[in-house]
Short mmCIF file of C-alpha atoms in Angstrom, two decimals:
data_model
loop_
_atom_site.label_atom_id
_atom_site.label_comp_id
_atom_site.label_asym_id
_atom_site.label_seq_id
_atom_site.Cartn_x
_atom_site.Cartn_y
_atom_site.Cartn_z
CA UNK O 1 0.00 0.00 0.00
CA UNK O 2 1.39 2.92 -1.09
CA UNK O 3 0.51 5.91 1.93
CA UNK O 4 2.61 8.52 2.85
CA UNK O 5 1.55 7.79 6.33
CA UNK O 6 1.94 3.92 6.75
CA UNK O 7 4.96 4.15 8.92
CA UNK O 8 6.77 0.88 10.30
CA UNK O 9 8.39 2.84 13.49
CA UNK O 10 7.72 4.21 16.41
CA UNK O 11 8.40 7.65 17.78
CA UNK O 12 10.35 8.13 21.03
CA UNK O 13 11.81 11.14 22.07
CA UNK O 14 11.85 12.84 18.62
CA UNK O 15 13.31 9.67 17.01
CA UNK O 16 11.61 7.25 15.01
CA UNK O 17 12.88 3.72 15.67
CA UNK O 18 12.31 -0.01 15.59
CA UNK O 19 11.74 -2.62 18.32
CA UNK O 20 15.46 -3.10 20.07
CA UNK O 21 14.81 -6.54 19.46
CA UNK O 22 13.90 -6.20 16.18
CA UNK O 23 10.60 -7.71 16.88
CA UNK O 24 7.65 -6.93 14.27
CA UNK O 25 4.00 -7.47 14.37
CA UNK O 26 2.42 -8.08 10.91
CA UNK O 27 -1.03 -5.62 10.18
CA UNK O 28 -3.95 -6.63 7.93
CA UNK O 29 -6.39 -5.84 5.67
CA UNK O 30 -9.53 -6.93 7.01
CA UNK O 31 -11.42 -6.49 3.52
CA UNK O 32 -8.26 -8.41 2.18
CA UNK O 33 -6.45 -10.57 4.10
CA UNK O 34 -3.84 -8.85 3.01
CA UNK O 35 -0.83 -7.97 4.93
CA UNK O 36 -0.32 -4.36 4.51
CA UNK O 37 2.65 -3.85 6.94
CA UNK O 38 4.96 -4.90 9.87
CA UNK O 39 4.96 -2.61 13.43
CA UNK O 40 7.45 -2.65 15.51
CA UNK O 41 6.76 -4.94 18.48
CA UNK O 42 7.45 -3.06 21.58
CA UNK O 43 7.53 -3.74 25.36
CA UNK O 44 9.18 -2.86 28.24
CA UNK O 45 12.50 -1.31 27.23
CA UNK O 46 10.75 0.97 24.58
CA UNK O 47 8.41 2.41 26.94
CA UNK O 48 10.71 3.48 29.60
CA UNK O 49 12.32 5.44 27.10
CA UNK O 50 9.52 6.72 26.05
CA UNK O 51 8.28 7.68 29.32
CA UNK O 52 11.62 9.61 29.86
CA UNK O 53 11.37 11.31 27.06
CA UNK O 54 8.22 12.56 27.64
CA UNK O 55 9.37 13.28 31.36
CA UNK O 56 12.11 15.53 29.80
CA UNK O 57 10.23 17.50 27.01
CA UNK O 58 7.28 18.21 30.02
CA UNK O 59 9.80 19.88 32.13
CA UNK O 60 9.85 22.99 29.23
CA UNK O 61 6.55 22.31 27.63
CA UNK O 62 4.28 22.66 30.91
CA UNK O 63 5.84 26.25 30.71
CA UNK O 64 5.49 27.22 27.52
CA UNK O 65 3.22 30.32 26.58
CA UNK O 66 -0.32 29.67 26.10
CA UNK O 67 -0.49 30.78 22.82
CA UNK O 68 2.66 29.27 21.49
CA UNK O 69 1.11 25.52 22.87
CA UNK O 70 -2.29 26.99 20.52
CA UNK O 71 -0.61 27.98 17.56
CA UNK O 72 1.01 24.31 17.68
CA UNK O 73 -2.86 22.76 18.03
CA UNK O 74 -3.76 24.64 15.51
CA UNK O 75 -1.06 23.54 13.36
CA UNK O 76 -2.14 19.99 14.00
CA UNK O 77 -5.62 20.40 13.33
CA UNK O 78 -4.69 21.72 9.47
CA UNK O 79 -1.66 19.33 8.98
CA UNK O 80 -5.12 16.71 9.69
CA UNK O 81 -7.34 18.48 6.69
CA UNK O 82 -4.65 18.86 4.28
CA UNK O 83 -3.85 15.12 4.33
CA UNK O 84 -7.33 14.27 4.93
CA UNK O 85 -7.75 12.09 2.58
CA UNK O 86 -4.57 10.10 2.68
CA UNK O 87 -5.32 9.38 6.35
CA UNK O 88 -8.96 8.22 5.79
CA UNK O 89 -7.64 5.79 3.01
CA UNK O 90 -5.32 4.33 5.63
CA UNK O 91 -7.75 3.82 8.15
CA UNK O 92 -10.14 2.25 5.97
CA UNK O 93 -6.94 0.17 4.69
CA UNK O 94 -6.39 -1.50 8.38
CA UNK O 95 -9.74 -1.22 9.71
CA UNK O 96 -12.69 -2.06 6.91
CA UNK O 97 -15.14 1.20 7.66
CA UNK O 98 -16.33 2.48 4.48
CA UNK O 99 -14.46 5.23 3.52
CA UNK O 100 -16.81 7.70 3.69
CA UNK O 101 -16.96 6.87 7.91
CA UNK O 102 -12.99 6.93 7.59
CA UNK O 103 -13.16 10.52 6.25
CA UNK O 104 -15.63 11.77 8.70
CA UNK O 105 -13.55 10.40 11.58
CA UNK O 106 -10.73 12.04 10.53
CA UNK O 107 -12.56 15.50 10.38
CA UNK O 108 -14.03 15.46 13.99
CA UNK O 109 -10.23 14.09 15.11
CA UNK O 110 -9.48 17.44 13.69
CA UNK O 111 -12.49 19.61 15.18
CA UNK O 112 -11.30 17.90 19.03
CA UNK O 113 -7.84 19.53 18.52
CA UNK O 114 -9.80 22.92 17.25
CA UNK O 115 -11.90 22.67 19.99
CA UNK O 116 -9.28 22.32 22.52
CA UNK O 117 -7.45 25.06 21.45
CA UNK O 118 -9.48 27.56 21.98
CA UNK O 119 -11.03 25.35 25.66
CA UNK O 120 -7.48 25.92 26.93
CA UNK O 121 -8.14 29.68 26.31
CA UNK O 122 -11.40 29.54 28.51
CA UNK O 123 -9.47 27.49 31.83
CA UNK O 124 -9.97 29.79 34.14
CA UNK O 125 -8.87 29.92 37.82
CA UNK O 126 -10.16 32.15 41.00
CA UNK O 127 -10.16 34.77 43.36
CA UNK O 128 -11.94 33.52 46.52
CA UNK O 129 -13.05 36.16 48.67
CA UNK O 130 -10.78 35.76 52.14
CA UNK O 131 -12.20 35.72 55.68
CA UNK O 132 -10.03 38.57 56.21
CA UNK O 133 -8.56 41.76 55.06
CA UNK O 134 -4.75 40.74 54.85
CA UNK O 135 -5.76 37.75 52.51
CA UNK O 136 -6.19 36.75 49.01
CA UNK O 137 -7.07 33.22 48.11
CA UNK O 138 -5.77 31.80 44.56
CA UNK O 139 -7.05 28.94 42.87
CA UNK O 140 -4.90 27.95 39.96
CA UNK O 141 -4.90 25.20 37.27
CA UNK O 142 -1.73 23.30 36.25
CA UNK O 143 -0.49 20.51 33.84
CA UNK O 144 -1.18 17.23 35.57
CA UNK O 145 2.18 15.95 33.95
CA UNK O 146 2.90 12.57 31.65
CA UNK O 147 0.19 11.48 30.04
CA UNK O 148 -0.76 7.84 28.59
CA UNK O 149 -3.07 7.12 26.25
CA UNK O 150 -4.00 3.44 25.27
CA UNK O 151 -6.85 3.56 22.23
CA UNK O 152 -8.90 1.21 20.75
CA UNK O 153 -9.23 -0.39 17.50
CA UNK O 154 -12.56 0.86 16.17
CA UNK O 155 -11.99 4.39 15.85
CA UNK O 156 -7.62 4.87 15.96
CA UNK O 157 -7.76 8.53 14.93
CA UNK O 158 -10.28 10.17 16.97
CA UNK O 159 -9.80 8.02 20.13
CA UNK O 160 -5.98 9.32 19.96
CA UNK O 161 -7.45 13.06 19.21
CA UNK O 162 -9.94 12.99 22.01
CA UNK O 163 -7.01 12.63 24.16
CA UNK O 164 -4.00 14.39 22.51
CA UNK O 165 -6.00 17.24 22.29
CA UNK O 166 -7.01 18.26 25.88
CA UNK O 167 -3.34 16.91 26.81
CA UNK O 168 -1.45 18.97 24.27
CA UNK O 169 -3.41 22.07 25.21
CA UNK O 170 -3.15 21.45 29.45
CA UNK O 171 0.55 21.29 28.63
CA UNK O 172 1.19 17.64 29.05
CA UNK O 173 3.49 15.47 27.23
CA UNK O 174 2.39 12.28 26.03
CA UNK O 175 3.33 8.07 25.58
CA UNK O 176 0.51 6.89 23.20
CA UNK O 177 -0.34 3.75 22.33
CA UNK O 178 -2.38 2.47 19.78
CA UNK O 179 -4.15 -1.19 19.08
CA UNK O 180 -1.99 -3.26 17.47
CA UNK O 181 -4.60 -4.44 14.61
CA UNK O 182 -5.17 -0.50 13.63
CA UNK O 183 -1.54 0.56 14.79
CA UNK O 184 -0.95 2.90 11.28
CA UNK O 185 -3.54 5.72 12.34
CA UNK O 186 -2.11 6.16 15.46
CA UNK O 187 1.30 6.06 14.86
CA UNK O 188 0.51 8.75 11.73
CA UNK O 189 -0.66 11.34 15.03
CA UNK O 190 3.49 11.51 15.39
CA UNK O 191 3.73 12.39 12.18
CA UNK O 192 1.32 14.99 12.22
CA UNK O 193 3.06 16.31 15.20
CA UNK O 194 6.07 16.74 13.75
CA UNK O 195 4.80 18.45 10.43
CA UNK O 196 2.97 20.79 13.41
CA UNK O 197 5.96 21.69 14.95
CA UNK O 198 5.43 19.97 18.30
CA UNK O 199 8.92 19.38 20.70
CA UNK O 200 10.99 16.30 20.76
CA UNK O 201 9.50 13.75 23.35
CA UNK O 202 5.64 16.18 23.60
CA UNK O 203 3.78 12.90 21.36
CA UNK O 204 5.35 9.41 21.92
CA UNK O 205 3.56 6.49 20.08
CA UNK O 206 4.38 3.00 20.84
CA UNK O 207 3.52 -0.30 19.44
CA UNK O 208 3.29 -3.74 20.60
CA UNK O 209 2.61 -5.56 23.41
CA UNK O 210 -0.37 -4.40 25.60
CA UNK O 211 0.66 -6.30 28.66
CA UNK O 212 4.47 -5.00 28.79
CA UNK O 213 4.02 -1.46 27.77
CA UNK O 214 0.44 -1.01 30.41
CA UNK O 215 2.30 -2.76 32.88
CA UNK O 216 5.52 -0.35 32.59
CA UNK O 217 3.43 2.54 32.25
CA UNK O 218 1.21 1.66 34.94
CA UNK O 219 3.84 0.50 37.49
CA UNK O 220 5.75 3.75 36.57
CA UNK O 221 4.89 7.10 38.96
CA UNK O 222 6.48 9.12 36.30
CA UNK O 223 3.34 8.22 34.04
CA UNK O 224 0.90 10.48 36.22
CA UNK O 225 -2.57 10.39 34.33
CA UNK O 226 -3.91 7.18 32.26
CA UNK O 227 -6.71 7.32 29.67
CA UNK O 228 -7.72 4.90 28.19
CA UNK O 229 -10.82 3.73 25.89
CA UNK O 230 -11.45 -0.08 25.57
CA UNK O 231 -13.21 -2.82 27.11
CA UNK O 232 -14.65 -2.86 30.82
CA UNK O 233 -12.34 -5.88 31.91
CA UNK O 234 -9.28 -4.08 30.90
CA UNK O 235 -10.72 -0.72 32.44
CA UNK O 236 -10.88 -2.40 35.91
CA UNK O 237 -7.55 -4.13 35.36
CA UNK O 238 -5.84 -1.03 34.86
CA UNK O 239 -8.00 0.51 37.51
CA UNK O 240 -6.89 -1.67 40.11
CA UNK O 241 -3.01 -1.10 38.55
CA UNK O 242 -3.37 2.90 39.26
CA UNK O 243 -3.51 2.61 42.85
CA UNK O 244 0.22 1.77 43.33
CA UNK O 245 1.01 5.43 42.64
CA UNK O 246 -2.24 6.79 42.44
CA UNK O 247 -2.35 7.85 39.25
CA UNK O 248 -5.60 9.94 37.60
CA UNK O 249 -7.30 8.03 35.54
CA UNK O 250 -9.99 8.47 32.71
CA UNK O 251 -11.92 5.32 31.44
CA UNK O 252 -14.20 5.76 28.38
CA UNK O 253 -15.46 1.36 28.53
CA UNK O 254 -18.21 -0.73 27.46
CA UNK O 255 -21.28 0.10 26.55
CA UNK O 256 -25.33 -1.89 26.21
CA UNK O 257 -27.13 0.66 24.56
CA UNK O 258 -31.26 1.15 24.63
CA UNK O 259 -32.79 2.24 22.19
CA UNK O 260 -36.48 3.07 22.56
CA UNK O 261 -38.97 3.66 20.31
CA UNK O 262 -42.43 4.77 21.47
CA UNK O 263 -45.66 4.39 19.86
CA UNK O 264 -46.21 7.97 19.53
CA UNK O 265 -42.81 8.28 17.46
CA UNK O 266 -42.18 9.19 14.09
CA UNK O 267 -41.34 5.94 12.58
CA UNK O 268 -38.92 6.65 9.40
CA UNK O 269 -36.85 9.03 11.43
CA UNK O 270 -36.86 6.23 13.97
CA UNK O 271 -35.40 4.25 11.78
CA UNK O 272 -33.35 6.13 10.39
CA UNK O 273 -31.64 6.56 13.42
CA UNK O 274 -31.33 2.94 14.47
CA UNK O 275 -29.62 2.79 11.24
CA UNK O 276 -26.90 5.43 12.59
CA UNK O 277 -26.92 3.92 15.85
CA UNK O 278 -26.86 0.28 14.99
CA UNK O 279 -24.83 -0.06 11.67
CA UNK O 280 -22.11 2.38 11.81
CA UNK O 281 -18.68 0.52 11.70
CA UNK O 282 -20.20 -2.38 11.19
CA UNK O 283 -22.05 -2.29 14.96
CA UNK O 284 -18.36 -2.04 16.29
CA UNK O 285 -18.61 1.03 18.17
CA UNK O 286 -18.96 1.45 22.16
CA UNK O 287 -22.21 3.73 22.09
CA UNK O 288 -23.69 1.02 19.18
CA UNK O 289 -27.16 0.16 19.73
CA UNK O 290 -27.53 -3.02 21.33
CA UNK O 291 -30.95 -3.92 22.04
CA UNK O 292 -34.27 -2.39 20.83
CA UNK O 293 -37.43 -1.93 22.93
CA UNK O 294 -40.37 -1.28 20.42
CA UNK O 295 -43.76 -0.20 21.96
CA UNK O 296 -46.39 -3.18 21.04
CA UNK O 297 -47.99 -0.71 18.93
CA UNK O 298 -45.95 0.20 16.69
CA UNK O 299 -43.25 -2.81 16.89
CA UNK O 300 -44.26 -4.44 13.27
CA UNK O 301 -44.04 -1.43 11.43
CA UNK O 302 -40.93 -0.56 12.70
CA UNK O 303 -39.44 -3.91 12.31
CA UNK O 304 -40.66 -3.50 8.39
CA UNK O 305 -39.25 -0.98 7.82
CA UNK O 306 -35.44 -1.35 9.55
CA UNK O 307 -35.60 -4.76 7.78
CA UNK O 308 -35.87 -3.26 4.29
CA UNK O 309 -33.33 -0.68 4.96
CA UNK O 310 -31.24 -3.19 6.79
CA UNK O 311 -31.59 -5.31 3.36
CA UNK O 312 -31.27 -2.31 1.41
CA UNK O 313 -27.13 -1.76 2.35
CA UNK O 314 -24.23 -2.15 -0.17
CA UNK O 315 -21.51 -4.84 1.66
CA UNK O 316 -18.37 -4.63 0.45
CA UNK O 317 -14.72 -3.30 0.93
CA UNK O 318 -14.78 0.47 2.74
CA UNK O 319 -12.34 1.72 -0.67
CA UNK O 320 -15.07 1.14 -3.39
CA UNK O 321 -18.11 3.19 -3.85
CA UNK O 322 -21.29 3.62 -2.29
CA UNK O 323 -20.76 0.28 0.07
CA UNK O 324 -21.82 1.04 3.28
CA UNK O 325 -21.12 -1.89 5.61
CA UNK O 326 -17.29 -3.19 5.31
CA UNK O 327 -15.96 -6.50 7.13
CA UNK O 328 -15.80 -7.00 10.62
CA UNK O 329 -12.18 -6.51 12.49
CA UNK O 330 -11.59 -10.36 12.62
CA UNK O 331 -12.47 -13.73 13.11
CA UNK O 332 -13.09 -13.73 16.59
CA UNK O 333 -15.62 -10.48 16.18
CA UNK O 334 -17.60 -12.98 13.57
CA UNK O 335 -17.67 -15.65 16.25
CA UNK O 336 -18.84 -13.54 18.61
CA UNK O 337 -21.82 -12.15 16.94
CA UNK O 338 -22.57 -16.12 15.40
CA UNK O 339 -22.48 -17.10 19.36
CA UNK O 340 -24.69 -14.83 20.15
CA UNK O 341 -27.70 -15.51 17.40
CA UNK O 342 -27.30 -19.04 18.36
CA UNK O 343 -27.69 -18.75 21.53
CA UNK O 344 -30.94 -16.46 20.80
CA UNK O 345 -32.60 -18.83 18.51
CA UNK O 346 -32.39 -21.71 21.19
CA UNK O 347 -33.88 -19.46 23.52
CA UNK O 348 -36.73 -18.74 20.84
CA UNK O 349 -36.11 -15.62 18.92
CA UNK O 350 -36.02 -15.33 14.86
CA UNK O 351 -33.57 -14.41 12.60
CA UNK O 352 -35.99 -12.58 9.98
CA UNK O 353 -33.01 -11.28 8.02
CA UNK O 354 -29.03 -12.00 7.92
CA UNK O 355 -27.67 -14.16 10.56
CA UNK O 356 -24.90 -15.60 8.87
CA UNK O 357 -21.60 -14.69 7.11
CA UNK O 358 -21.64 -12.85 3.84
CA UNK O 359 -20.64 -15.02 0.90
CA UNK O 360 -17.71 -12.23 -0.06
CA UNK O 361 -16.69 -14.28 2.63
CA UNK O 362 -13.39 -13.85 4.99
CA UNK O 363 -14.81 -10.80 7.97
CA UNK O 364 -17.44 -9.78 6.22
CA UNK O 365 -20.71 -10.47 7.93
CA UNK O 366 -24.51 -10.29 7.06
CA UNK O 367 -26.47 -7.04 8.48
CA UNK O 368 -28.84 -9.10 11.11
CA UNK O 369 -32.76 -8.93 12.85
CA UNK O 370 -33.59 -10.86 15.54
CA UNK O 371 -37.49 -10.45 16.86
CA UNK O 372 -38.72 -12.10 20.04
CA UNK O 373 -35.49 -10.94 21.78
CA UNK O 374 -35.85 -11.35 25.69
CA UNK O 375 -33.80 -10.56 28.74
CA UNK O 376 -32.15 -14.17 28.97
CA UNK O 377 -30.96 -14.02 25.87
CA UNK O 378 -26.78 -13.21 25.57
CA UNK O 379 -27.01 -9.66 23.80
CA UNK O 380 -29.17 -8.36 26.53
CA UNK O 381 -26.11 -8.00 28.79
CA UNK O 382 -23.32 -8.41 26.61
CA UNK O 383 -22.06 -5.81 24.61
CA UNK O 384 -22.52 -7.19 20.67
CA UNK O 385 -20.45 -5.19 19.01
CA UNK O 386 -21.25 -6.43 15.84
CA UNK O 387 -24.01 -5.87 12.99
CA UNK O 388 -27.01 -7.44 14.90
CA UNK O 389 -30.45 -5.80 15.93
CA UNK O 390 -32.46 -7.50 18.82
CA UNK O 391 -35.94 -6.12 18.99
CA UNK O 392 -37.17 -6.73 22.08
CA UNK O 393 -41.12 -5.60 22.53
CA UNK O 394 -42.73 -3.92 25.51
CA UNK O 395 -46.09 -2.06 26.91
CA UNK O 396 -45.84 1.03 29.00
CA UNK O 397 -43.27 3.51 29.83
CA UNK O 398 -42.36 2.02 32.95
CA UNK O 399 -41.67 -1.46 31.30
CA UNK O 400 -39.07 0.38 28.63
CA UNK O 401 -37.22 2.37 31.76
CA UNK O 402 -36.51 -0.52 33.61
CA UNK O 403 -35.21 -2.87 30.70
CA UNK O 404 -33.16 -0.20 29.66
CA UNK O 405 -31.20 0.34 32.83
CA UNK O 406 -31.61 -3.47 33.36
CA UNK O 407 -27.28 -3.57 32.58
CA UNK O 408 -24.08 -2.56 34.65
CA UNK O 409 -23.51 -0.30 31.88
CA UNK O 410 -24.14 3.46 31.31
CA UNK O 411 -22.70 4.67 28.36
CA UNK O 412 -25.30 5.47 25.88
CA UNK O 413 -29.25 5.52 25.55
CA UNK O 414 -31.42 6.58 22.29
CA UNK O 415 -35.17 7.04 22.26
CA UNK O 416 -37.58 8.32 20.40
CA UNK O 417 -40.93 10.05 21.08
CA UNK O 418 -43.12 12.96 20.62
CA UNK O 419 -44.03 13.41 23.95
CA UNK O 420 -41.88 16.51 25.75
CA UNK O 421 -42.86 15.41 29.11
CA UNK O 422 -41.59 11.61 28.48
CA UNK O 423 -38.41 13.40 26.99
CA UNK O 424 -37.42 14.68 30.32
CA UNK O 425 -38.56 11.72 32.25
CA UNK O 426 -35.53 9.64 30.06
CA UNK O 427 -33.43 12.23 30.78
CA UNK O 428 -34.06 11.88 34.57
CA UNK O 429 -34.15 8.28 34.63
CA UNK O 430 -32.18 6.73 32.59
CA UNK O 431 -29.23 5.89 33.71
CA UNK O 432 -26.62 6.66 31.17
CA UNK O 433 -23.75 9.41 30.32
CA UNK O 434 -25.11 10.22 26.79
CA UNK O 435 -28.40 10.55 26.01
CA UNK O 436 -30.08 11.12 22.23
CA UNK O 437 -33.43 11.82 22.03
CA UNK O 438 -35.04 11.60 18.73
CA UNK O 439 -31.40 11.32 17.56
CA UNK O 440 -29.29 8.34 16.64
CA UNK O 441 -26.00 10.21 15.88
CA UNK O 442 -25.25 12.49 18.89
CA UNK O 443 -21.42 13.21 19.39
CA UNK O 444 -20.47 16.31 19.29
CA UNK O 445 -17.41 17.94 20.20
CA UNK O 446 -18.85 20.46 22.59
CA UNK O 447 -20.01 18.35 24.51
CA UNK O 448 -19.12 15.61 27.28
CA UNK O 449 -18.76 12.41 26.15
CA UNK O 450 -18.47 9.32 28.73
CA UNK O 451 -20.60 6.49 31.08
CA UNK O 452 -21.92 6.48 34.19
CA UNK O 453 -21.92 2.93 35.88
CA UNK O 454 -19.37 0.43 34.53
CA UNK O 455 -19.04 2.23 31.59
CA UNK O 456 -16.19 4.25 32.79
CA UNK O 457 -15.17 7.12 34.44
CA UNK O 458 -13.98 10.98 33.89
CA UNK O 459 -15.56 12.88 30.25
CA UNK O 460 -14.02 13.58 27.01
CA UNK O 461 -15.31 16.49 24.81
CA UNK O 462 -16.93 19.47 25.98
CA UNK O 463 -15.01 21.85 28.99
CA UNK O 464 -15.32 18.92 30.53
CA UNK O 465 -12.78 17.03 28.57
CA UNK O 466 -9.68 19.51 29.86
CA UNK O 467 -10.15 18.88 33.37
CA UNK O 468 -8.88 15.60 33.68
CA UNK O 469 -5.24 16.66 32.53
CA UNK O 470 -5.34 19.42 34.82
CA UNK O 471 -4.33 19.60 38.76
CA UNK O 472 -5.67 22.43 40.91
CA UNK O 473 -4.02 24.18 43.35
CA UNK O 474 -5.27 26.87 45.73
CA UNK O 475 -2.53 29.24 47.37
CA UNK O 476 -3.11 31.34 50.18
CA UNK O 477 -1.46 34.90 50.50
CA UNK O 478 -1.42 36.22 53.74
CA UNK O 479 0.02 39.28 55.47
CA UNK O 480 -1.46 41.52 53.02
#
């Protein structure tokens, strides 16, 4: 593959280098099969030098001038449009989203570093008012220090900008590491970094293995803030790692996500929606839909009509036109989802479209309905992640409230209805960070994105999204 931006090295400390050990990881197509490159393959060694390097360049860039650090974001955030479309062709290359996904996750990578550049200019401190006369009372905000970033594989460019950006502008320095099956899009953030003028040893990226570079940076108390998006095992793994030098931590983690559909909605935007919700990379994304509750009422028509637009998308690979579901990430993702219809059908629902592999055959995986879903059934506490719709049916409002919050997990809810006073009742009761009423598509930059529950902890986005790389301080000036 021919990509100004597929680089096989990592950068550490300004440098871009190879395993010590020569070690390589190879990366593939998932459309393909084909290999498109070798990573380095990373541990231990690699990340304490990446750690110091950050250490080092933090000591100057914590003190650098507030507009210098935006001037450098804002660098970043064109050096992202004007290769735009190289860097969406490379993440469709190692991850299988259509290409026309791959180009808008590159643009709202770019619209979190905007954002954050001008957030930084809004972090304000204060002047308490003092007891007494011969006081004044400061509260300050300040770098919280070496950052490390672990991303996922589902969305490598704007999981890295979600947390480069508030970083970058706090004045942190930073030891990233990407998943090794989408490794390309993250390492191409040093790159960018680079071309934006950014310090030796500000943006580290590292590659390979997730158990030797999260155990050094975890067991290391230079590393002093963790953020990390993935699953809700790993989250409480690393969790539990933090306390050894009680690091800050921000966990963006699983997600089960409701999506309700009253019989006073409107239907086709309904659907239309769940579409959004449900299909986009491929059901692979942490705020997917992953069950629906249709009111009795209306539950046939809306079934009709999600199964003919269901039936209605182009499958294919993410580079050629107008395809707009690509292959899963791998094998074990197809598994997965096959586990889980099986196990549905024995417990008495039915497949009324998909259910089985596609015939272009190798990730690629049929867009799937399942009616009759109930709450014993896998999906309806498992997190799919995967292109499969359960429709689960219910009666009254109080039916749909509890299924939905039925889950340990709080990440993301969708309903829609008519009714303004039901529209505040979800927003009071169900418990979950992100809520989108009459809306399947509802990140946004300026605002908060994370779970409640064991979905994760801390926000991304919004002002929000700075305070985590921030420490505050309050001084006290007496004998005034």
């Amino acid at each position: 593959m021919n990509n100004l931006f597929l680089i096989e090295k990592n950068l550490i400390g300004g440098q871009w280098v190879d395993a010590q050990s020569g070690a390589t990881l190879a990366v593939n197509n998932p459309a393909t099969d084909e290999i498109i490159g070798h990573i380095p393959n990373c541990g231990a060694k690699e990340t304490t030098l990446a750690i110091t390097a950050a250490e080092r360049a933090f000591d100057s860039y914590s003190r650098s001038n507030l507009s210098e650090r935006v001037s450098l974001l804002n660098n970043l955030h064109d050096a992202l449009l004007d290769n735009h479309e190289a860097l969406a062709s490379l993440l469709t290359a190692e991850q299988g989203k259509p290409l026309f996904e791959a180009r808008g996750e590159i643009a709202i990578g770019a619209a979190y570093i905007k954002w954050f550049a001008e957030e930084i200019r809004r972090s304000k401190g204060e002047l308490i008012p003092a007891p007494t006369n011969d006081r004044r009372l400061l509260v300050t905000h300040h770098p919280v220090g070496v950052v490390a970033a672990i991303t996922p594989w589902n969305f490598p460019s704007s999981m890295l900008a979600r947390k480069l950006g508030p970083a970058l502008a706090a004045g942190c320095t930073v030891v990233a590491k990407p998943a090794t099956a989408t490794p390309y899009s993250g390492i191409a953030w040093g790159k960018l970094a680079e071309e934006a003028g950014f310090p030796a040893g500000v943006v580290n990226i590292l590659t390979g293995s997730s158990q030797a570079i999260g155990g050094t940076i975890m067991a290391s108390p230079t590393v002093r803030k963790v953020t990390f998006t993935g699953s809700t095992e790993v989250g409480k793994t690393l969790i539990r790692q933090s306390a050894d030098t009680v690091k800050k931590v921000s966990m963006e983690l699983g997600g089960n996500a409701p999506f309700i559909v009253f019989n006073d909605a409107d239907i086709d935007a309904a659907v239309e929606g769940a579409m959004i919700a449900k299909y986009r990379n491929m059901g692979q994304t942490c705020v997917c839909t992953n069950r629906f509750y249709v009111q009795a009422d209306v539950h046939d028509e809306f079934v009709a009509k999600l199964q003919a637009a269901t039936e209605a998308m182009n499958i294919g690979n993410g580079m050629d036109d107008n395809v707009q579901q690509g292959p899963m990430i791998d094998h074990n993702a197809v598994a997965k989802v096959e586990e889980m219809i099986t196990d549905a059908v024995n417990k008495g629902g039915t497949v009324i479209s998909g259910g089985e592999r596609h015939n272009l055959g190798k990730t690629y995986f049929q867009p799937t309905i399942i009616t009759g879903a109930t709450a014993d059934m896998q999906f309806a506490t498992d997190e799919i992640f995967g292109p499969l719709s359960a429709i689960f049916k219910f009666d009254n409002d109080d039916e749909a409230f509890a299924a939905a919050n039925a889950t340990e997990y709080g990440l993301a809810a969708y309903a829609y209805t008519k009714d303004l006073a039901r529209a505040f009742r979800l927003s009071n009761e169900l418990e979950y960070g992100l809520i989108g009423i009459n809306a399947g598509l509802i990140t946004t930059v300026e605002a908060p994105f994370g779970g409640l529950k064991e979905s994760g902890i801390g926000k991304e986005g919004g002002s929000q999204g700075l305070e985590d790389y921030l420490e505050t301080k309050y001084t006290c000036l007496a004998g005034l």
